[in-house]
XYZ file of C-alpha atoms in Angstrom:
763
model
C 19.982 45.384 -34.682
C 19.047 48.451 -36.681
C 16.932 47.613 -39.722
C 18.770 50.267 -41.743
C 21.995 48.311 -41.505
C 22.566 45.757 -44.264
C 24.674 42.716 -43.534
C 26.256 41.669 -40.252
C 27.910 44.145 -37.882
C 31.676 44.010 -38.506
C 33.684 45.478 -35.647
C 37.315 45.757 -36.698
C 39.534 46.237 -33.635
C 43.076 46.400 -32.481
C 43.854 43.423 -30.275
C 44.305 44.560 -26.654
C 43.178 48.117 -27.357
C 41.197 49.673 -24.462
C 39.623 52.234 -26.779
C 38.526 49.445 -29.105
C 37.207 47.496 -26.123
C 35.051 50.390 -24.910
C 33.818 51.036 -28.455
C 32.918 47.355 -28.912
C 30.772 47.347 -25.786
C 29.054 50.583 -26.857
C 28.424 49.242 -30.382
C 27.033 45.938 -29.073
C 24.798 47.779 -26.632
C 23.504 49.870 -29.534
C 23.051 47.042 -32.080
C 21.940 44.222 -29.724
C 22.984 41.380 -32.117
C 21.499 37.885 -31.832
C 24.963 36.243 -31.821
C 28.631 37.239 -31.651
C 31.538 35.721 -33.584
C 35.057 36.261 -32.196
C 38.444 35.899 -33.883
C 39.878 32.722 -32.331
C 40.087 28.938 -32.882
C 36.736 27.087 -32.906
C 38.231 24.370 -30.687
C 37.848 26.891 -27.858
C 34.053 27.120 -28.157
C 33.533 24.499 -25.468
C 35.670 26.552 -23.069
C 33.914 29.883 -23.549
C 31.447 29.269 -20.729
C 34.388 29.347 -18.286
C 34.851 33.041 -19.090
C 31.841 33.722 -16.859
C 33.280 31.728 -13.948
C 34.104 33.959 -10.923
C 37.471 32.231 -10.728
C 38.465 33.455 -14.207
C 40.526 36.631 -13.895
C 42.257 38.031 -16.985
C 44.848 38.221 -18.336
C 44.380 34.644 -19.499
C 45.100 32.829 -22.734
C 43.427 30.103 -24.709
C 46.092 27.431 -25.171
C 45.916 24.891 -27.989
C 48.550 22.223 -28.461
C 48.992 19.140 -30.595
C 47.878 16.128 -28.585
C 50.886 14.027 -29.603
C 53.375 16.920 -29.474
C 52.503 19.401 -26.680
C 55.522 21.503 -27.563
C 53.729 22.515 -30.771
C 51.370 25.036 -29.219
C 49.742 28.411 -29.766
C 48.253 31.011 -27.432
C 45.380 33.466 -27.842
C 45.860 35.911 -24.937
C 43.028 38.075 -23.615
C 43.083 40.873 -21.054
C 40.333 42.873 -19.389
C 40.903 45.552 -22.013
C 40.897 43.170 -25.001
C 37.911 43.853 -27.313
C 37.427 40.108 -27.791
C 37.128 39.549 -24.035
C 34.649 42.407 -23.721
C 32.579 40.906 -26.551
C 32.613 37.439 -24.946
C 31.445 38.806 -21.607
C 28.800 41.020 -23.264
C 27.336 38.019 -25.092
C 27.251 35.944 -21.910
C 25.580 38.746 -19.964
C 23.098 39.312 -22.814
C 22.367 35.586 -23.102
C 23.224 35.332 -26.809
C 25.449 32.698 -28.469
C 29.173 33.522 -28.766
C 31.566 31.469 -30.908
C 35.100 31.554 -32.259
C 35.443 31.909 -36.043
C 39.152 31.789 -36.980
C 40.972 28.956 -38.748
C 40.957 25.868 -36.480
C 44.076 25.310 -34.428
C 44.143 21.788 -35.864
C 45.208 23.347 -39.180
C 47.370 26.211 -37.906
C 49.385 23.930 -35.607
C 49.853 21.385 -38.384
C 51.110 24.196 -40.627
C 53.456 25.384 -37.851
C 55.311 22.104 -38.145
C 55.911 22.541 -41.857
C 59.154 24.191 -43.036
C 57.309 26.779 -45.169
C 54.028 27.072 -43.337
C 53.186 30.586 -44.492
C 54.187 30.093 -48.148
C 55.898 33.495 -47.994
C 58.866 34.634 -50.012
C 62.068 34.579 -47.958
C 62.545 38.353 -48.255
C 58.855 39.321 -48.005
C 58.174 42.323 -45.769
C 55.027 42.072 -43.661
C 52.995 45.251 -43.629
C 52.213 46.959 -40.319
C 48.826 48.601 -41.050
C 48.987 50.938 -38.045
C 52.449 52.140 -39.041
C 51.237 52.993 -42.566
C 48.154 54.834 -41.302
C 50.222 56.713 -38.723
C 52.765 57.757 -41.344
C 49.970 58.876 -43.676
C 48.576 61.046 -40.869
C 52.004 62.621 -40.288
C 52.955 60.644 -37.155
C 56.321 59.005 -36.663
C 55.034 56.733 -33.860
C 52.134 54.308 -34.518
C 51.419 54.006 -30.784
C 51.029 57.768 -30.422
C 48.764 57.918 -33.485
C 46.567 55.129 -32.122
C 46.263 56.866 -28.749
C 45.228 60.135 -30.412
C 42.644 58.754 -32.830
C 41.178 55.943 -30.673
C 42.198 55.861 -27.012
C 41.791 59.605 -26.370
C 38.816 60.353 -28.615
C 35.666 59.888 -26.577
C 34.865 57.228 -24.000
C 32.821 54.851 -26.074
C 29.641 55.899 -24.305
C 27.704 56.671 -27.496
C 26.846 53.618 -29.597
C 26.285 55.474 -32.871
C 29.601 57.312 -32.450
C 31.365 53.973 -31.882
C 29.719 52.427 -34.947
C 30.890 55.372 -37.002
C 34.448 54.917 -35.755
C 34.401 51.260 -36.802
C 33.115 52.220 -40.247
C 35.937 54.766 -40.675
C 38.606 52.300 -39.550
C 37.189 49.633 -41.877
C 37.358 52.030 -44.823
C 40.975 52.861 -44.002
C 41.887 49.188 -43.908
C 40.036 48.664 -47.186
C 42.217 51.297 -48.838
C 45.321 49.554 -47.484
C 44.166 46.150 -48.771
C 43.509 47.629 -52.220
C 47.036 49.067 -52.296
C 49.054 46.324 -50.585
C 46.959 43.175 -51.075
C 47.628 40.768 -48.225
C 50.604 42.891 -47.115
C 52.856 39.861 -46.862
C 50.442 38.084 -44.495
C 49.830 35.228 -46.943
C 48.384 32.869 -44.360
C 45.625 35.399 -43.713
C 44.003 34.528 -47.041
C 43.339 31.006 -45.768
C 42.173 32.270 -42.382
C 39.780 34.751 -43.984
C 38.328 32.068 -46.250
C 37.463 30.015 -43.161
C 36.026 33.094 -41.396
C 33.713 33.695 -44.327
C 32.510 30.102 -44.082
C 31.681 30.593 -40.399
C 29.845 33.801 -41.278
C 27.750 31.962 -43.876
C 26.808 29.393 -41.234
C 25.840 32.192 -38.822
C 23.723 33.860 -41.515
C 21.783 30.622 -42.048
C 21.084 30.482 -38.304
C 20.601 34.150 -37.355
C 20.159 36.002 -40.638
C 22.231 39.181 -40.629
C 21.521 39.870 -36.956
C 24.975 38.853 -35.733
C 28.197 40.728 -34.977
C 31.800 39.912 -35.824
C 34.726 41.084 -33.641
C 38.043 40.656 -35.424
C 41.269 42.454 -36.261
C 40.534 45.540 -38.345
C 42.890 44.230 -41.049
C 40.437 41.395 -41.821
C 37.293 43.531 -42.210
C 37.709 44.315 -45.954
C 38.271 40.614 -46.727
C 35.172 39.613 -44.738
C 33.081 42.184 -46.612
C 34.361 41.033 -50.007
C 31.995 39.138 -52.282
C 33.486 35.670 -52.794
C 32.014 32.333 -53.781
C 31.728 29.285 -51.607
C 33.741 27.335 -54.164
C 36.615 29.831 -54.095
C 36.846 29.653 -50.312
C 36.675 25.861 -50.319
C 39.517 25.771 -52.827
C 41.738 27.755 -50.436
C 40.907 25.358 -47.606
C 41.310 22.104 -49.547
C 44.216 19.886 -48.577
C 45.154 21.643 -45.319
C 47.172 19.484 -42.947
C 45.514 18.631 -39.668
C 46.535 17.401 -36.213
C 44.578 16.377 -33.143
C 44.384 19.326 -30.758
C 43.713 19.807 -27.050
C 42.715 23.194 -25.619
C 42.489 24.844 -22.215
C 42.704 28.195 -20.476
C 46.010 29.179 -18.844
C 47.018 32.222 -16.776
C 48.763 34.980 -18.721
C 50.673 38.087 -17.679
C 50.801 41.705 -18.740
C 54.509 41.242 -19.377
C 53.747 38.542 -21.929
C 51.251 40.830 -23.653
C 54.124 43.191 -24.397
C 55.915 42.895 -27.714
C 59.158 42.408 -25.820
C 57.680 39.186 -24.468
C 57.591 37.620 -27.916
C 53.830 37.706 -28.520
C 53.279 38.755 -32.135
C 50.083 40.793 -31.625
C 51.408 42.359 -28.456
C 51.477 45.952 -27.275
C 54.273 47.995 -25.791
C 52.482 49.176 -22.646
C 49.888 46.707 -21.291
C 49.943 48.214 -17.799
C 49.210 51.669 -19.214
C 46.404 50.303 -21.409
C 44.874 48.459 -18.438
C 44.858 51.752 -16.567
C 43.205 53.612 -19.459
C 40.493 50.943 -19.610
C 39.754 50.962 -15.876
C 40.076 54.727 -15.252
C 36.926 56.125 -16.858
C 37.660 59.693 -15.676
C 40.806 61.732 -14.907
C 43.154 58.981 -16.228
C 46.300 61.140 -16.113
C 45.765 62.251 -12.519
C 45.058 58.681 -11.402
C 48.081 57.355 -13.290
C 50.504 59.872 -11.800
C 49.117 59.105 -8.350
C 50.023 55.439 -8.938
C 53.505 56.498 -9.996
C 53.936 58.564 -6.838
C 52.839 55.601 -4.704
C 55.394 53.318 -6.353
C 58.207 55.832 -5.855
C 57.257 56.274 -2.193
C 57.482 52.501 -1.727
C 61.060 52.797 -3.008
C 61.809 55.464 -0.340
C 61.835 58.405 -2.734
C 60.483 61.712 -1.454
C 57.383 62.363 -3.587
C 54.588 64.613 -2.331
C 51.140 65.621 -3.553
C 52.736 68.790 -4.909
C 54.895 66.646 -7.189
C 51.774 64.946 -8.553
C 50.013 68.261 -9.191
C 53.056 69.707 -10.956
C 53.520 66.537 -13.049
C 49.876 66.695 -14.181
C 50.289 70.322 -15.234
C 53.485 69.596 -17.140
C 51.939 66.576 -18.943
C 48.905 68.635 -19.987
C 51.129 71.473 -21.184
C 53.249 69.104 -23.274
C 50.104 67.577 -24.814
C 48.728 71.016 -25.690
C 52.020 72.087 -27.278
C 52.031 68.928 -29.403
C 48.391 69.221 -30.432
C 47.286 66.054 -28.650
C 43.750 65.724 -27.212
C 45.062 64.316 -23.916
C 48.491 63.580 -22.451
C 49.656 60.189 -23.635
C 52.208 57.823 -22.176
C 55.059 59.837 -23.704
C 53.975 63.068 -21.997
C 53.293 61.436 -18.640
C 56.684 59.720 -18.547
C 58.467 62.919 -19.550
C 56.714 64.806 -16.762
C 57.539 62.049 -14.260
C 61.217 62.141 -15.233
C 61.390 65.919 -14.850
C 59.274 66.374 -11.707
C 59.506 63.152 -9.679
C 62.808 61.593 -10.808
C 65.068 64.694 -10.901
C 65.835 63.964 -14.544
C 67.150 60.453 -13.797
C 66.302 57.461 -15.974
C 66.963 54.956 -13.160
C 63.672 55.393 -11.236
C 61.936 55.878 -14.585
C 63.064 52.386 -15.629
C 61.373 51.011 -12.491
C 58.130 52.793 -13.408
C 58.255 51.439 -16.953
C 58.828 47.905 -15.669
C 56.267 47.878 -12.835
C 53.500 50.134 -14.171
C 53.882 50.637 -17.918
C 54.353 46.897 -18.506
C 53.486 45.310 -15.164
C 53.505 41.841 -13.623
C 49.774 41.159 -13.289
C 49.150 37.393 -13.434
C 45.711 36.091 -14.341
C 43.860 33.180 -12.748
C 41.995 30.238 -14.240
C 39.197 28.366 -12.420
C 39.686 24.813 -11.230
C 37.115 23.607 -13.745
C 39.386 24.324 -16.716
C 40.629 21.092 -18.358
C 44.288 20.307 -17.670
C 46.644 17.374 -18.128
C 46.923 15.123 -15.034
C 50.469 16.345 -14.397
C 49.236 19.943 -14.126
C 46.543 18.842 -11.690
C 49.143 17.155 -9.460
C 51.430 20.196 -9.676
C 48.580 22.517 -8.674
C 47.770 20.276 -5.713
C 51.381 20.365 -4.513
C 51.626 24.120 -4.994
C 48.642 24.584 -2.713
C 49.810 22.021 -0.185
C 53.253 23.627 0.084
C 51.894 27.185 -0.199
C 54.047 27.886 -3.239
C 51.986 30.409 -5.151
C 52.758 30.938 -8.841
C 53.566 34.626 -9.302
C 54.556 36.663 -12.329
C 56.901 38.926 -10.382
C 60.311 37.480 -9.625
C 60.950 36.696 -5.966
C 63.538 34.883 -3.876
C 62.713 31.854 -1.763
C 64.993 30.878 1.131
C 64.742 27.227 2.219
C 66.057 25.481 5.328
C 66.369 21.835 4.302
C 66.236 20.685 7.918
C 62.533 21.586 7.895
C 60.205 19.059 6.279
C 58.107 21.610 4.386
C 61.134 23.433 2.997
C 62.739 20.138 1.981
C 59.533 19.191 0.137
C 59.550 22.549 -1.681
C 63.147 21.940 -2.719
C 62.367 18.472 -4.057
C 59.414 19.793 -6.056
C 61.456 22.586 -7.652
C 64.323 20.239 -8.509
C 61.920 17.703 -10.019
C 60.357 20.409 -12.168
C 63.792 21.529 -13.370
C 64.611 17.963 -14.343
C 61.393 17.930 -16.385
C 62.383 21.163 -18.133
C 59.855 23.269 -16.197
C 62.017 26.171 -15.087
C 59.744 27.776 -12.524
C 62.663 28.194 -10.111
C 66.370 28.859 -10.634
C 68.881 28.024 -7.865
C 70.951 31.019 -6.815
C 73.625 31.832 -4.264
C 72.297 32.445 -0.780
C 73.015 35.835 0.748
C 72.353 34.774 4.334
C 74.195 31.451 4.744
C 76.582 29.099 2.989
C 75.564 25.977 4.905
C 74.582 22.905 2.918
C 71.215 22.904 4.662
C 70.406 26.251 3.034
C 69.028 26.665 -0.449
C 67.927 29.806 -2.293
C 65.690 29.905 -5.356
C 64.625 32.688 -7.685
C 61.009 32.038 -8.697
C 58.962 33.458 -11.575
C 55.998 31.791 -13.249
C 55.938 32.379 -17.006
C 52.839 31.470 -19.075
C 54.961 29.289 -21.371
C 55.554 26.947 -18.447
C 52.025 25.645 -18.985
C 53.243 24.280 -22.308
C 56.274 22.726 -20.605
C 53.937 21.003 -18.132
C 51.838 19.649 -20.999
C 55.001 18.386 -22.716
C 56.228 16.712 -19.544
C 52.883 14.960 -19.177
C 54.125 12.190 -21.464
C 56.436 10.996 -18.657
C 53.774 10.478 -16.008
C 50.638 11.723 -14.309
C 52.384 13.029 -11.168
C 55.483 15.164 -10.756
C 57.315 12.349 -8.939
C 56.464 9.669 -11.500
C 57.240 11.940 -14.442
C 60.593 13.077 -13.029
C 61.578 9.478 -12.249
C 60.744 8.271 -15.757
C 62.516 11.248 -17.327
C 65.678 10.639 -15.259
C 65.782 6.966 -16.248
C 65.339 7.863 -19.922
C 68.055 10.536 -19.726
C 70.446 8.064 -18.115
C 69.890 5.549 -20.897
C 70.386 8.183 -23.589
C 73.444 9.891 -22.072
C 76.584 9.537 -24.172
C 79.187 11.098 -21.865
C 80.172 10.378 -18.299
C 79.676 13.992 -17.256
C 76.028 13.885 -18.312
C 75.354 10.891 -16.060
C 77.193 12.334 -13.036
C 75.241 15.567 -13.347
C 72.055 13.519 -13.605
C 72.937 11.561 -10.458
C 73.400 14.832 -8.601
C 70.035 16.097 -9.810
C 68.325 12.857 -8.779
C 69.628 13.198 -5.234
C 68.592 16.838 -5.079
C 65.130 15.889 -6.314
C 64.798 12.886 -4.001
C 64.320 10.440 -6.896
C 65.448 7.298 -5.078
C 63.631 5.010 -7.531
C 65.568 6.472 -10.469
C 69.001 6.162 -8.828
C 69.595 2.452 -9.621
C 69.205 3.055 -13.371
C 71.372 6.170 -13.199
C 74.078 4.393 -11.209
C 74.154 1.500 -13.672
C 74.671 3.939 -16.518
C 77.292 5.753 -14.448
C 79.261 2.607 -13.700
C 79.115 1.488 -17.334
C 80.405 4.766 -18.726
C 83.039 5.227 -16.016
C 84.450 1.788 -16.776
C 84.774 2.564 -20.479
C 86.034 6.151 -20.246
C 89.833 6.521 -20.308
C 90.031 10.294 -20.671
C 91.340 11.582 -17.329
C 89.949 15.062 -18.008
C 86.417 13.679 -18.314
C 86.921 11.530 -15.224
C 88.189 14.521 -13.270
C 85.291 16.629 -14.476
C 82.792 14.004 -13.338
C 84.129 13.424 -9.810
C 83.137 16.763 -8.175
C 79.479 16.257 -9.076
C 79.524 12.816 -7.456
C 81.160 14.183 -4.325
C 78.556 16.938 -4.078
C 75.852 14.336 -4.553
C 77.118 12.395 -1.553
C 77.051 15.545 0.549
C 73.495 16.344 -0.589
C 72.443 12.791 0.147
C 73.717 13.172 3.698
C 71.992 16.537 4.247
C 68.680 15.354 2.745
C 68.651 11.939 4.379
C 69.059 10.077 1.078
C 70.874 6.749 0.919
C 73.815 7.290 -1.435
C 75.972 4.302 -0.476
C 76.096 2.910 -4.011
C 77.059 6.317 -5.340
C 79.936 6.480 -2.842
C 81.393 3.238 -4.203
C 81.326 4.581 -7.767
C 82.919 7.863 -6.647
C 85.709 6.060 -4.776
C 86.526 3.957 -7.832
C 86.573 7.039 -10.011
C 88.935 8.807 -7.603
C 91.345 5.852 -7.679
C 91.472 5.895 -11.478
C 92.161 9.634 -11.459
C 95.029 9.206 -8.976
C 96.652 6.688 -11.328
C 96.020 8.468 -14.630
C 96.535 12.128 -13.740
C 100.372 12.353 -13.467
C 101.015 10.811 -16.925
C 98.295 13.008 -18.450
C 99.918 16.161 -17.039
C 103.316 15.326 -18.505
C 102.261 14.675 -22.082
C 103.459 17.913 -23.694
C 100.319 19.952 -23.009
C 99.793 23.324 -24.644
C 98.809 26.357 -22.577
C 95.046 25.889 -22.977
C 95.122 22.192 -22.130
C 97.338 22.860 -19.104
C 94.942 25.543 -17.855
C 92.015 23.141 -18.259
C 93.787 20.399 -16.306
C 94.722 22.902 -13.594
C 90.976 23.527 -13.157
C 90.354 19.779 -12.954
C 93.049 19.446 -10.280
C 91.172 22.038 -8.200
C 87.896 20.198 -8.711
C 89.335 16.802 -7.746
C 91.034 18.314 -4.689
C 87.703 19.645 -3.439
C 86.011 16.330 -4.184
C 88.665 14.369 -2.291
C 88.014 16.599 0.717
C 84.363 15.546 0.634
C 85.097 11.850 0.015
C 87.956 11.468 2.502
C 85.626 10.943 5.462
C 84.509 7.634 3.949
C 88.017 6.611 2.836
C 90.877 7.552 5.157
C 93.517 6.486 2.654
C 92.167 8.539 -0.239
C 93.517 11.835 1.066
C 96.997 10.328 1.452
C 96.959 8.891 -2.062
C 95.808 12.222 -3.499
C 98.531 14.098 -1.589
C 101.099 11.756 -3.114
C 99.740 12.617 -6.580
C 100.034 16.338 -5.833
C 103.592 15.857 -4.611
C 104.447 14.049 -7.835
C 102.970 16.882 -9.884
C 104.790 19.545 -7.849
C 108.218 17.844 -8.163
C 108.134 16.725 -11.804
C 109.757 19.348 -14.047
C 108.056 17.937 -17.171
C 104.670 19.002 -15.786
C 103.527 22.455 -17.025
C 104.339 25.261 -14.606
C 100.709 26.229 -13.964
C 99.950 22.691 -12.719
C 103.189 22.387 -10.679
C 102.469 25.700 -8.982
C 98.879 24.739 -8.220
C 99.898 21.377 -6.758
C 102.460 23.095 -4.510
C 99.868 25.580 -3.291
C 97.291 22.882 -2.499
C 99.912 20.933 -0.509
C 100.921 24.073 1.375
C 97.296 24.894 2.246
C 96.749 21.351 3.548
C 99.836 21.576 5.775
C 101.631 18.856 3.798
C 104.380 21.133 2.536
C 106.726 23.075 4.805
C 107.418 26.734 4.135
C 111.063 25.989 3.426
C 110.223 23.269 0.946
C 107.742 25.609 -0.716
C 110.471 28.220 -1.109
C 112.747 25.547 -2.618
C 110.136 24.571 -5.209
C 109.524 28.204 -6.060
C 113.223 28.830 -6.379
C 113.568 25.946 -8.842
C 110.544 27.122 -10.839
C 111.892 30.685 -11.034
C 115.514 29.822 -11.647
C 117.338 31.264 -14.689
C 117.170 27.815 -16.304
C 113.357 27.955 -16.427
C 111.656 29.629 -19.352
C 109.907 32.891 -18.418
C 106.567 31.600 -19.705
C 106.777 28.442 -17.583
C 107.843 30.448 -14.534
C 104.952 32.868 -14.984
C 102.633 29.858 -15.275
C 103.991 28.517 -11.978
C 103.223 31.840 -10.293
C 99.730 31.808 -11.803
C 99.081 28.297 -10.465
C 100.539 29.053 -7.049
C 99.273 32.553 -6.346
C 96.528 33.199 -8.894
C 92.759 33.057 -8.855
C 90.700 33.239 -5.683
C 93.046 31.057 -3.641
C 94.273 33.823 -1.343
C 97.701 33.946 -2.966
C 97.987 37.675 -2.350
C 97.481 37.283 1.393
C 100.077 34.499 1.463
C 102.668 36.718 -0.206
C 101.894 39.559 2.203
C 102.764 37.359 5.179
C 105.665 35.346 3.711
C 108.416 37.743 2.674
C 110.607 34.860 1.462
C 108.132 33.844 -1.231
C 107.505 37.468 -2.138
C 111.247 38.056 -2.385
C 111.707 35.089 -4.713
C 108.983 36.360 -7.034
C 110.335 39.914 -6.921
C 113.870 38.794 -7.692
C 112.687 36.681 -10.612
C 110.474 39.439 -11.946
C 113.200 42.085 -12.138
C 115.483 39.596 -13.873
C 113.132 38.665 -16.716
C 114.639 39.808 -20.070
C 112.786 42.670 -21.731
C 111.706 40.619 -24.764
C 110.411 37.763 -22.602
C 108.738 40.156 -20.174
C 106.375 41.335 -22.917
C 105.274 37.736 -23.465
C 104.587 36.943 -19.796
C 103.000 40.300 -18.909
C 99.368 39.281 -19.722
C 99.639 36.227 -17.485
C 101.154 38.231 -14.646
C 98.453 40.873 -14.954
C 95.804 38.186 -14.722
C 97.475 36.742 -11.631
C 98.030 39.916 -9.645
C 95.089 41.882 -11.045
C 92.646 39.545 -9.267
C 93.947 40.552 -5.816
C 91.918 42.803 -3.544
C 92.927 46.487 -3.708
C 94.153 46.428 -0.110
C 96.341 43.398 -0.784
C 97.846 45.037 -3.859
C 98.630 48.208 -1.901
C 100.320 46.219 0.865
C 102.355 44.168 -1.615
C 103.446 47.360 -3.338
C 104.582 48.804 -0.024
C 106.534 45.651 0.859
C 108.237 45.547 -2.539
C 109.078 49.259 -2.300
C 110.933 48.649 0.963
C 112.873 45.831 -0.634
C 112.452 42.040 -0.529
C 115.272 41.533 1.960
C 113.609 43.581 4.701
C 111.732 41.375 7.112
C 108.417 42.370 8.630
C 110.010 42.519 12.087
C 112.723 44.922 10.943
C 110.190 47.030 9.173
C 108.059 47.344 12.290
C 111.117 48.297 14.340
C 111.732 51.224 11.995
C 108.076 52.169 11.982
C 107.641 51.587 8.260
C 105.511 48.450 8.388
C 101.732 48.541 8.486
C 100.204 47.841 11.890
C 99.513 44.157 12.424
C 102.592 42.592 10.752
C 104.878 40.436 12.885
C 106.947 37.263 12.448
C 104.860 35.336 15.007
C 101.260 35.136 16.166
C 100.247 37.579 18.898
C 98.107 35.399 21.243
C 96.481 38.362 22.992
C 95.320 39.931 19.720
C 94.133 36.553 18.413
C 92.079 35.778 21.541
C 90.251 39.090 21.216
C 88.350 37.904 18.138
C 87.549 34.327 19.128
C 84.121 35.168 20.567
C 83.158 37.102 17.424
C 84.292 34.225 15.187
C 82.238 31.796 17.282
C 79.130 33.972 16.765
C 79.728 34.237 13.007
C 80.097 30.488 12.576
C 77.018 29.619 14.589
C 73.636 28.976 12.934
C 70.434 30.661 14.228
C 69.677 27.721 16.522
C 73.203 27.661 17.916
C 74.428 24.658 15.912
C 77.629 25.159 13.946
C 76.919 25.669 10.265
C 77.882 22.872 7.913
């Protein structure tokens, strides 16, 4: 280190600034310090040697969490272009000691659990130093100011020039600290007191021949002359917890401010490019953009790239900028490559400006046993953790795919949301499962939290399911848990869950809660069959629940329900009907008993219209209600004696929703005629009241169905489809009876559609 320099070398940086990173390397090369201190928790010192491991690929983050409460955690992310990472790697390559110097995580995590950890006033405004400096320089955008004064001014190749830049930035921050004090960052006073203590220890060991790499905001406080006693006073009485630390993969997306990281940047992908592209950064960037757009089948040529470069440089010159920044490059891309559209530009901002780069951590990094087991299973099943969202299609008839499904379901039960189930676009069979996967860095914390339940994913998920069953207060919680246990293949947890299920089902008398619980049990039985899981005990509980619903539902539907309660019960009737269809194979009499309940609901005039109409429709669809009897029930519901609101509710229950009511009315002119006759006879004052319900009913129909219904009503409800065809006014395809020849023409196509890839009919 130069003998002319007095005191340690203080390098004030912007976290994750590529210009700062290049300047730090140049300054360290020039000064050659005997040791380097880095802003970060000292608990990470033992992990610094892993930074030199070939398996360590930034972005990564130092994770510290409370040993007895893993959910209380903090991250210190580092990217290739982070000045701190550059300083760590420089020290390791130079063979000099490198250490962290910030307030220990043991104190900061303990303070995070306190209600007023920062001791700040409720309305205190935290100063943004870059925003103040940018405004002082006449800029309205701090990012643009930083690019102009740091990122685009030189390459960091000259050490003396870099040292001068750090001196200038330190002086600017000193002026801000004199004017604004701590700027609302009250906790920084404690942090800076600890940093000064670490600097005193370094001075005793290395003299002044050491360097400090920290946020530029802290430089004036580290230069200030303070006493040891004053710093000790600030640090006396700090709360403390036991802490565990490790390295975890991080992503560029999580470096962005939008990702919730406080010291983040808006454009990590752009900054990574600036750091790696030592020459012609704009040309190289726009070439990347062109490549991405070509992958999306947009016509982008080399001429587009050349023109975009020219436009970006022209914009920068007009605005007095040393080089085109992100603003100029994106404006040129929009104009030249995107035809002025923001849609492809949004893709560029997501994929390149922010990016989905996911770092890697070597196997030697310390982890909780649960993480080690999860990593082993990920490798065994070839389920790679990726930052970019992707879909995973599973065929549960294959052993490997079934194992992947069980792992993902077990992780979800543990609160580790790596995968989210989604609707399959290729098949609706029960042997198919589709997941949307994205690995977020915060999931490492969730894994650490879940480690209290066990050392393997299976053991932890089993213990968590048993604990959830014991703590569940409502029947619905336990039925949902039983379903999740079957999906996750947790056979050892099922006995405890079933005991809790039987206990709560026996005590629950609310038919709505019983009806809400049954569909989940029925689905569980189906999943158990598909996945080869023994669910016999669950079937007995489901059958008992169904019997209680059959007994309790009719009285519950006739108890003077208001509109909202009736609509809720109508939904439960649908759910129970579907569940009975799944359970009927094991109990032949259940379907008959449920049909009798539906018939009771359809005939009883004290039952709200929306439930009576739904019961009639379900009976008709099951072939347990003749067309003539259906017309009779509709006629009674729509008679002048019925209130318009109740009649409209009946129509909503019978023909509303996604039940195909529109298609039924198209093909049954008697039912359509009854509705039409009722509708034109509704009094004007009552019509205004029932109009919203009718709009909801008929507005859900497909456009083609609505057009056909309109045509049929225009011709008049008394005209039959056969008469209409005879006059040539009916749409092609309508007839009173089935045309066997036309029906046979599509049977081969239907057989192909219903067949699975291996020729077996889909479930």
